PDB file of C-alpha atoms and ligand atoms in Angstrom:
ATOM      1  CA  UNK A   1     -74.612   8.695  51.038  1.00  0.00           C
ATOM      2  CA  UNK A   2     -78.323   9.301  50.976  1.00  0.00           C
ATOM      3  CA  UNK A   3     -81.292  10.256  49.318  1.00  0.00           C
ATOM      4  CA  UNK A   4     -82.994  13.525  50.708  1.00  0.00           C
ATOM      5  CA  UNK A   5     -85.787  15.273  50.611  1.00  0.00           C
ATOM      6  CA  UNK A   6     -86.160  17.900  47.905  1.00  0.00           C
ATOM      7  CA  UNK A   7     -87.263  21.583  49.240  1.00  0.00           C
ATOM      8  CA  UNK A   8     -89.975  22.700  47.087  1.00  0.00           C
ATOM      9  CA  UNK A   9     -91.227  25.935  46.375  1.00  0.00           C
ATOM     10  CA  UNK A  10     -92.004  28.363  47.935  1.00  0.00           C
ATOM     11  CA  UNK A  11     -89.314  27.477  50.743  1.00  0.00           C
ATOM     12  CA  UNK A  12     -87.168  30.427  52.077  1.00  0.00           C
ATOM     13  CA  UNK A  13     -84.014  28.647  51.081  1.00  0.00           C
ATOM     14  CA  UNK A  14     -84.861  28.254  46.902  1.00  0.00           C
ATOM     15  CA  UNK A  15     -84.540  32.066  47.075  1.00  0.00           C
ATOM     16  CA  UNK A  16     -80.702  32.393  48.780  1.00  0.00           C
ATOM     17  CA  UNK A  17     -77.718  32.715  47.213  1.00  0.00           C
ATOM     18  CA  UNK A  18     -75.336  29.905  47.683  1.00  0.00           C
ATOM     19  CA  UNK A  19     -71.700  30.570  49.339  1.00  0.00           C
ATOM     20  CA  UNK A  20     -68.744  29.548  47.118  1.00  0.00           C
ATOM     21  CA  UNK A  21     -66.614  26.600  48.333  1.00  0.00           C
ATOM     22  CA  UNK A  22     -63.330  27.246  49.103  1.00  0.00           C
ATOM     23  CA  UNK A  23     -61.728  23.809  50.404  1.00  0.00           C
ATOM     24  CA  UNK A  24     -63.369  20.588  49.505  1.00  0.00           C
ATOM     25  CA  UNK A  25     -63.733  19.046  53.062  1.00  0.00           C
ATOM     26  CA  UNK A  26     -65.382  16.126  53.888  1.00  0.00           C
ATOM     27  CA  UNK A  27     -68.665  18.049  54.576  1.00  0.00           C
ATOM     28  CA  UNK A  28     -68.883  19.233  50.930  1.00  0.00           C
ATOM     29  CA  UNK A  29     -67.995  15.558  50.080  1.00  0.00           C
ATOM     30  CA  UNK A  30     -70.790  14.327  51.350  1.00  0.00           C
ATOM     31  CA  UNK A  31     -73.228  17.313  50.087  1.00  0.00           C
ATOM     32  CA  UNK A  32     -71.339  16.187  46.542  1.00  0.00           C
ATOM     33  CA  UNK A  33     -72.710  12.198  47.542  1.00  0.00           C
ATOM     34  CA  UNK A  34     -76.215  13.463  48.701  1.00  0.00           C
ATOM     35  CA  UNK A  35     -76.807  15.655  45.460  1.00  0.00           C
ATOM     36  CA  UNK A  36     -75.834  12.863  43.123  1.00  0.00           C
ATOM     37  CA  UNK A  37     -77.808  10.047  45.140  1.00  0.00           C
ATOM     38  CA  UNK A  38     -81.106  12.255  45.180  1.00  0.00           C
ATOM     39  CA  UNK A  39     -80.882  12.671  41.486  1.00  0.00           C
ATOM     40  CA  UNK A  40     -80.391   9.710  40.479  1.00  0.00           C
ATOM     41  CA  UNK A  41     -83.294   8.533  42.695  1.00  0.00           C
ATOM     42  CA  UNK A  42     -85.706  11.503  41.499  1.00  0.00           C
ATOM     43  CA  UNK A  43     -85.142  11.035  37.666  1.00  0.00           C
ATOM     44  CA  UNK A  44     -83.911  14.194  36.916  1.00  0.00           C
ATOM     45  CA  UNK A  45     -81.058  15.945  35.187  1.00  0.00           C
ATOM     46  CA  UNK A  46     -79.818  18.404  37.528  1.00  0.00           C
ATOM     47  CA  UNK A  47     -80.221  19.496  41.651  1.00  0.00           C
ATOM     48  CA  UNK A  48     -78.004  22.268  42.903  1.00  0.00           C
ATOM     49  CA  UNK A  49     -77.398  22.068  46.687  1.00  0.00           C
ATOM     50  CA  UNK A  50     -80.079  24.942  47.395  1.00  0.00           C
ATOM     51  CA  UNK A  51     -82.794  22.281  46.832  1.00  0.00           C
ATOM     52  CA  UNK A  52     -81.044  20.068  49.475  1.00  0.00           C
ATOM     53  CA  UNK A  53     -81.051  22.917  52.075  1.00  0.00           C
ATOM     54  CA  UNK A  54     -77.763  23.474  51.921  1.00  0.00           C
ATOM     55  CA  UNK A  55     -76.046  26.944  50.692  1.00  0.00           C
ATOM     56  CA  UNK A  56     -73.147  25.997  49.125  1.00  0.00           C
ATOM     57  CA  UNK A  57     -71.978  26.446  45.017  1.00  0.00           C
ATOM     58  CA  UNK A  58     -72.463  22.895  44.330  1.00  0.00           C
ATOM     59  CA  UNK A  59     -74.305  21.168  41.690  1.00  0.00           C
ATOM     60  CA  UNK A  60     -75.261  17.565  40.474  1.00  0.00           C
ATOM     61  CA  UNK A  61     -75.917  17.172  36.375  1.00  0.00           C
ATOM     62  CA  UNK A  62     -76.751  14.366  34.548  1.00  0.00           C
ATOM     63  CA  UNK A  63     -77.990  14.573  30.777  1.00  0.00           C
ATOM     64  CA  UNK A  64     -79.576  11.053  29.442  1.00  0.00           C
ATOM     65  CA  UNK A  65     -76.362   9.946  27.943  1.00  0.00           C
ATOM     66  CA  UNK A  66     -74.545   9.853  31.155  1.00  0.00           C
ATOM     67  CA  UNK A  67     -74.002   6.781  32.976  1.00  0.00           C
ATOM     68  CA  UNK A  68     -73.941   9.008  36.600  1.00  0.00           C
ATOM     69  CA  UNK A  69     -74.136  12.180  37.835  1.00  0.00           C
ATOM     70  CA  UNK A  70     -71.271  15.139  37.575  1.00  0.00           C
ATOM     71  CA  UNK A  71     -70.708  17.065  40.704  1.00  0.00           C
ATOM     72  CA  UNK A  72     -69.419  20.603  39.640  1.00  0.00           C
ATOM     73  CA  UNK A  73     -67.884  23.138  42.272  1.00  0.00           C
ATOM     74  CA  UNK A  74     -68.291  27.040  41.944  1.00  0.00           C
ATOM     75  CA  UNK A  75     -69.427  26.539  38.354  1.00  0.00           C
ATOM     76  CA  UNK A  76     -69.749  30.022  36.490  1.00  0.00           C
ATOM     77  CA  UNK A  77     -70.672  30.411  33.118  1.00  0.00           C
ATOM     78  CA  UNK A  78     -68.143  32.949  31.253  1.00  0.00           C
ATOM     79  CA  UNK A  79     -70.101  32.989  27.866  1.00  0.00           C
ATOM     80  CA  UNK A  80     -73.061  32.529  26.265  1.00  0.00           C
ATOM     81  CA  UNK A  81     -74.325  32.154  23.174  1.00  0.00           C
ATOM     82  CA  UNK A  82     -77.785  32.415  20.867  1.00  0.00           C
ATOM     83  CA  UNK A  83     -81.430  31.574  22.040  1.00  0.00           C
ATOM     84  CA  UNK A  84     -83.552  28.358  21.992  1.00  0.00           C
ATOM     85  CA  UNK A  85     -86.923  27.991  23.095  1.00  0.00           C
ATOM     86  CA  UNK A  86     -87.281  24.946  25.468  1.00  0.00           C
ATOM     87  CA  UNK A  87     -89.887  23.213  27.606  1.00  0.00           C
ATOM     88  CA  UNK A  88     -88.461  23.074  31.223  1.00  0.00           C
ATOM     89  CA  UNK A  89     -89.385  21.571  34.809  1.00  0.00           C
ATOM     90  CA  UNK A  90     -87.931  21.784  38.106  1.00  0.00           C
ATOM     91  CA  UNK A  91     -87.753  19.262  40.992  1.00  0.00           C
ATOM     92  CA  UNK A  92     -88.606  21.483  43.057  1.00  0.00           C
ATOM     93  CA  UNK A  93     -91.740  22.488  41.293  1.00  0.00           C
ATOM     94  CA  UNK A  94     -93.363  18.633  40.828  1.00  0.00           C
ATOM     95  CA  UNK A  95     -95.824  18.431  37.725  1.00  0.00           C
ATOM     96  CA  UNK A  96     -95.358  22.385  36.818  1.00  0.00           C
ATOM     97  CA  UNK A  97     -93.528  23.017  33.518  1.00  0.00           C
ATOM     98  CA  UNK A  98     -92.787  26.221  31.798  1.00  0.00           C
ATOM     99  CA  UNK A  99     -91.897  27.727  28.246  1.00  0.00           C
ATOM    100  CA  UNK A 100     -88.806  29.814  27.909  1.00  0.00           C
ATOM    101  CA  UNK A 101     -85.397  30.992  26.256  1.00  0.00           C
ATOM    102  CA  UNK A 102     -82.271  29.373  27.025  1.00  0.00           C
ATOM    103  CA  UNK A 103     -78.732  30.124  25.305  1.00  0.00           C
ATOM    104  CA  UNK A 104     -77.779  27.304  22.251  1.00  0.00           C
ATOM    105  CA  UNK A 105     -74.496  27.007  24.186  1.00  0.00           C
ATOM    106  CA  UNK A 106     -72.030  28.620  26.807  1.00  0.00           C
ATOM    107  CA  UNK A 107     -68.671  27.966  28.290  1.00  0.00           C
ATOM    108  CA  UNK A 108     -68.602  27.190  31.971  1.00  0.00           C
ATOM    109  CA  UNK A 109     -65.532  26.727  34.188  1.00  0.00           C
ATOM    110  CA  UNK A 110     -65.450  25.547  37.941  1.00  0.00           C
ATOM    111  CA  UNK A 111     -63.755  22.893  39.970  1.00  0.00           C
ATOM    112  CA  UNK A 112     -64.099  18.964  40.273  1.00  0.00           C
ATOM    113  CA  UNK A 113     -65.035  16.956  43.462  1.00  0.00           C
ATOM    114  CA  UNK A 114     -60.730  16.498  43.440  1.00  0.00           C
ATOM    115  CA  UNK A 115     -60.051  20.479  43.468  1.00  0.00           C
ATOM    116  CA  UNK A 116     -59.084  20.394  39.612  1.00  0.00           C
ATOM    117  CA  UNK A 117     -60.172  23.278  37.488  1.00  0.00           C
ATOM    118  CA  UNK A 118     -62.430  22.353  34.947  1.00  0.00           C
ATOM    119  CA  UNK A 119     -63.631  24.815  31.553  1.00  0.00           C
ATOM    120  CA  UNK A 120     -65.929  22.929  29.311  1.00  0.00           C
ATOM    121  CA  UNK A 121     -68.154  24.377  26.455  1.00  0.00           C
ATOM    122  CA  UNK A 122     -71.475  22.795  26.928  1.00  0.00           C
ATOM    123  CA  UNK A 123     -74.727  23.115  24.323  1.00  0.00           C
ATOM    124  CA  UNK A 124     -78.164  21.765  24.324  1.00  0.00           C
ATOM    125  CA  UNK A 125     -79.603  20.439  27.268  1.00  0.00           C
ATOM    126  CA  UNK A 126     -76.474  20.029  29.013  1.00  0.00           C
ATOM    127  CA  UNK A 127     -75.720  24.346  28.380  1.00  0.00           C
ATOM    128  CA  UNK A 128     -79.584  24.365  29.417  1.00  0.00           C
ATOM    129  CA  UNK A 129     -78.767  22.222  32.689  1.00  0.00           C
ATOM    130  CA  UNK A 130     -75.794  24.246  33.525  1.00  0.00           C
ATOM    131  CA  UNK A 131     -78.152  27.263  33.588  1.00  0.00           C
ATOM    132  CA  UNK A 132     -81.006  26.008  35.913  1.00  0.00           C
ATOM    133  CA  UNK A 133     -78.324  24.686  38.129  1.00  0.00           C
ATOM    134  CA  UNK A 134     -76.283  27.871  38.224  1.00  0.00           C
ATOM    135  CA  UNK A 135     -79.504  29.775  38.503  1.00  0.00           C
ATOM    136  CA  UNK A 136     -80.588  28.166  41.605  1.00  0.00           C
ATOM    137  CA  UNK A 137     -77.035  29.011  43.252  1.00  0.00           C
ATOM    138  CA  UNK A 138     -77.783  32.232  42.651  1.00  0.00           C
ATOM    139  CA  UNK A 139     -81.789  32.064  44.289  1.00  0.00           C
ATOM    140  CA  UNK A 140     -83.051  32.099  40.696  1.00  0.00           C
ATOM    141  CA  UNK A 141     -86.119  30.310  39.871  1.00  0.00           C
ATOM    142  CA  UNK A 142     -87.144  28.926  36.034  1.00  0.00           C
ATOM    143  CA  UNK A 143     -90.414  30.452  36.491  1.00  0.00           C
ATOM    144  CA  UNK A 144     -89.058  34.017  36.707  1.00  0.00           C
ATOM    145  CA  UNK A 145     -87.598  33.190  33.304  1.00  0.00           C
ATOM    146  CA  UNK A 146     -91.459  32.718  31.683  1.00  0.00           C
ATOM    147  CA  UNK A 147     -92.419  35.763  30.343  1.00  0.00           C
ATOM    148  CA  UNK A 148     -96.113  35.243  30.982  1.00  0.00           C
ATOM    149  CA  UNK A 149     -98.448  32.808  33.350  1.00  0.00           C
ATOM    150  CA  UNK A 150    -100.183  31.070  29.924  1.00  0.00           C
ATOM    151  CA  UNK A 151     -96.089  29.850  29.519  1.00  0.00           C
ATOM    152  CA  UNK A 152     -96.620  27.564  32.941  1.00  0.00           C
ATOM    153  CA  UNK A 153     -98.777  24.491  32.710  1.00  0.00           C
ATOM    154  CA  UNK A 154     -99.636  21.836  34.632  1.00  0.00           C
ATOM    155  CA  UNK A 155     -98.326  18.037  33.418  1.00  0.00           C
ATOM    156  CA  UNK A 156     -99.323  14.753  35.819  1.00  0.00           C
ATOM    157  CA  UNK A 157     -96.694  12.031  35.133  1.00  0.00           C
ATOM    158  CA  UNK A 158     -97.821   9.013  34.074  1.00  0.00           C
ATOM    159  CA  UNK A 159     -97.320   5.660  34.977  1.00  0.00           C
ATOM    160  CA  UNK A 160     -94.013   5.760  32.520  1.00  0.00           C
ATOM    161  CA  UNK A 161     -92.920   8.767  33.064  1.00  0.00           C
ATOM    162  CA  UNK A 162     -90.078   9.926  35.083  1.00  0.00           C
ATOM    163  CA  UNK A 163     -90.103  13.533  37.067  1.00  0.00           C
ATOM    164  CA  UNK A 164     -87.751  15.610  34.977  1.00  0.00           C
ATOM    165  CA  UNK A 165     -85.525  18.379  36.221  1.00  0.00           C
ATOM    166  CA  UNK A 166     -85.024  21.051  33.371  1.00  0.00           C
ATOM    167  CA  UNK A 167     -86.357  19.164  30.480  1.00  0.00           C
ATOM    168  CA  UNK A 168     -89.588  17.392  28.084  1.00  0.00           C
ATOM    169  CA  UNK A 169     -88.911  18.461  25.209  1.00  0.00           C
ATOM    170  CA  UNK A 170     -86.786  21.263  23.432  1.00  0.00           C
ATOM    171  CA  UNK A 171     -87.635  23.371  20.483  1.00  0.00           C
ATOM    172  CA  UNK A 172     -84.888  25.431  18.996  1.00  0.00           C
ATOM    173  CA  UNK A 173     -85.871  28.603  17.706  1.00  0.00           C
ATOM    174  CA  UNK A 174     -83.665  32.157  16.329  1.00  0.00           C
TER     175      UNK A 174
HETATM  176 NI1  LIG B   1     -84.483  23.173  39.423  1.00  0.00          NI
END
């Protein structure tokens, strides 16, 4: 179990798609321990393996209320629902944030770190989480979700601040 670096844009990797896992060996075990230990020591509230360097459907979430992270396997979302506007970042874009639409909620199913199928409905930030992190396993970026470059702006964390995957602040609109 580790922390590890995080691959930042523009690297190669960012823009694969990740294979689905089919067994959960000991090697996706410890992908599933380095994904939660490197968010919890970035701040953040989700890193899909992509960001690690490794191409594999595997992602790490953890929403404020959470007392750790959630590793999700081969998470797909089967529905989605309405339109928010939200403020979003990326680890893997450090101090760049963007403006854009996200769904209000969505249904996702997948598989747990023990093989078990999961289906969960999951709104706000977590529905917004799922998305980034789903995105990335698929070589999707949040910036190719902001319609225009005055959307992106620059924000230097300061002293109190924590480096936020997928979220500052969220604005529901339609
Ligand atoms: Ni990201």
């Amino acid at each position: 179990m580790a922390k590890v670096p995080v691959l930042e844009y523009p690297h190669i990797i960012l823009r694969r798609k990740a294979k689905k896992v089919n067994k959960i060996d000991r090697s996706i075990q410890r992908l599933a321990d380095d994904l939660s230990d490197t968010l919890v020591a970035s701040g953040g509230v989700g890193l899909a393996a992509n960001q690690i360097g490794v191409l594999r459907r595997v992602i790490a979430i953890q929403i404020p209320e959470d007392p750790e992270p959630t590793i999700y396997i081969n998470p797909e979302i089967i529905h989605r629902e309405g339109k928010r506007e939200v403020h979003e970042g990326c680890l893997s874009f450090p101090n760049l944030y963007g403006i854009l639409n996200r769904s209000m909620w969505g249904k996702v199913k997948g598989m747990d770190r023990k093989s078990k199928i999961f289906r969960l409905r999951a709104e706000g930030l977590l529905a917004q989480a799922f998305e980034h992190e789903i995105d990335h396993l698929n070589g999707i970026l949040f910036i190719d979700h902001v319609a225009d470059h005055e959307n992106l702006y620059r924000h230097e964390p300061g002293p109190d601040s924590l480096g936020e995957e997928a979220v500052v602040t969220t604005n529901t609109s339609s």
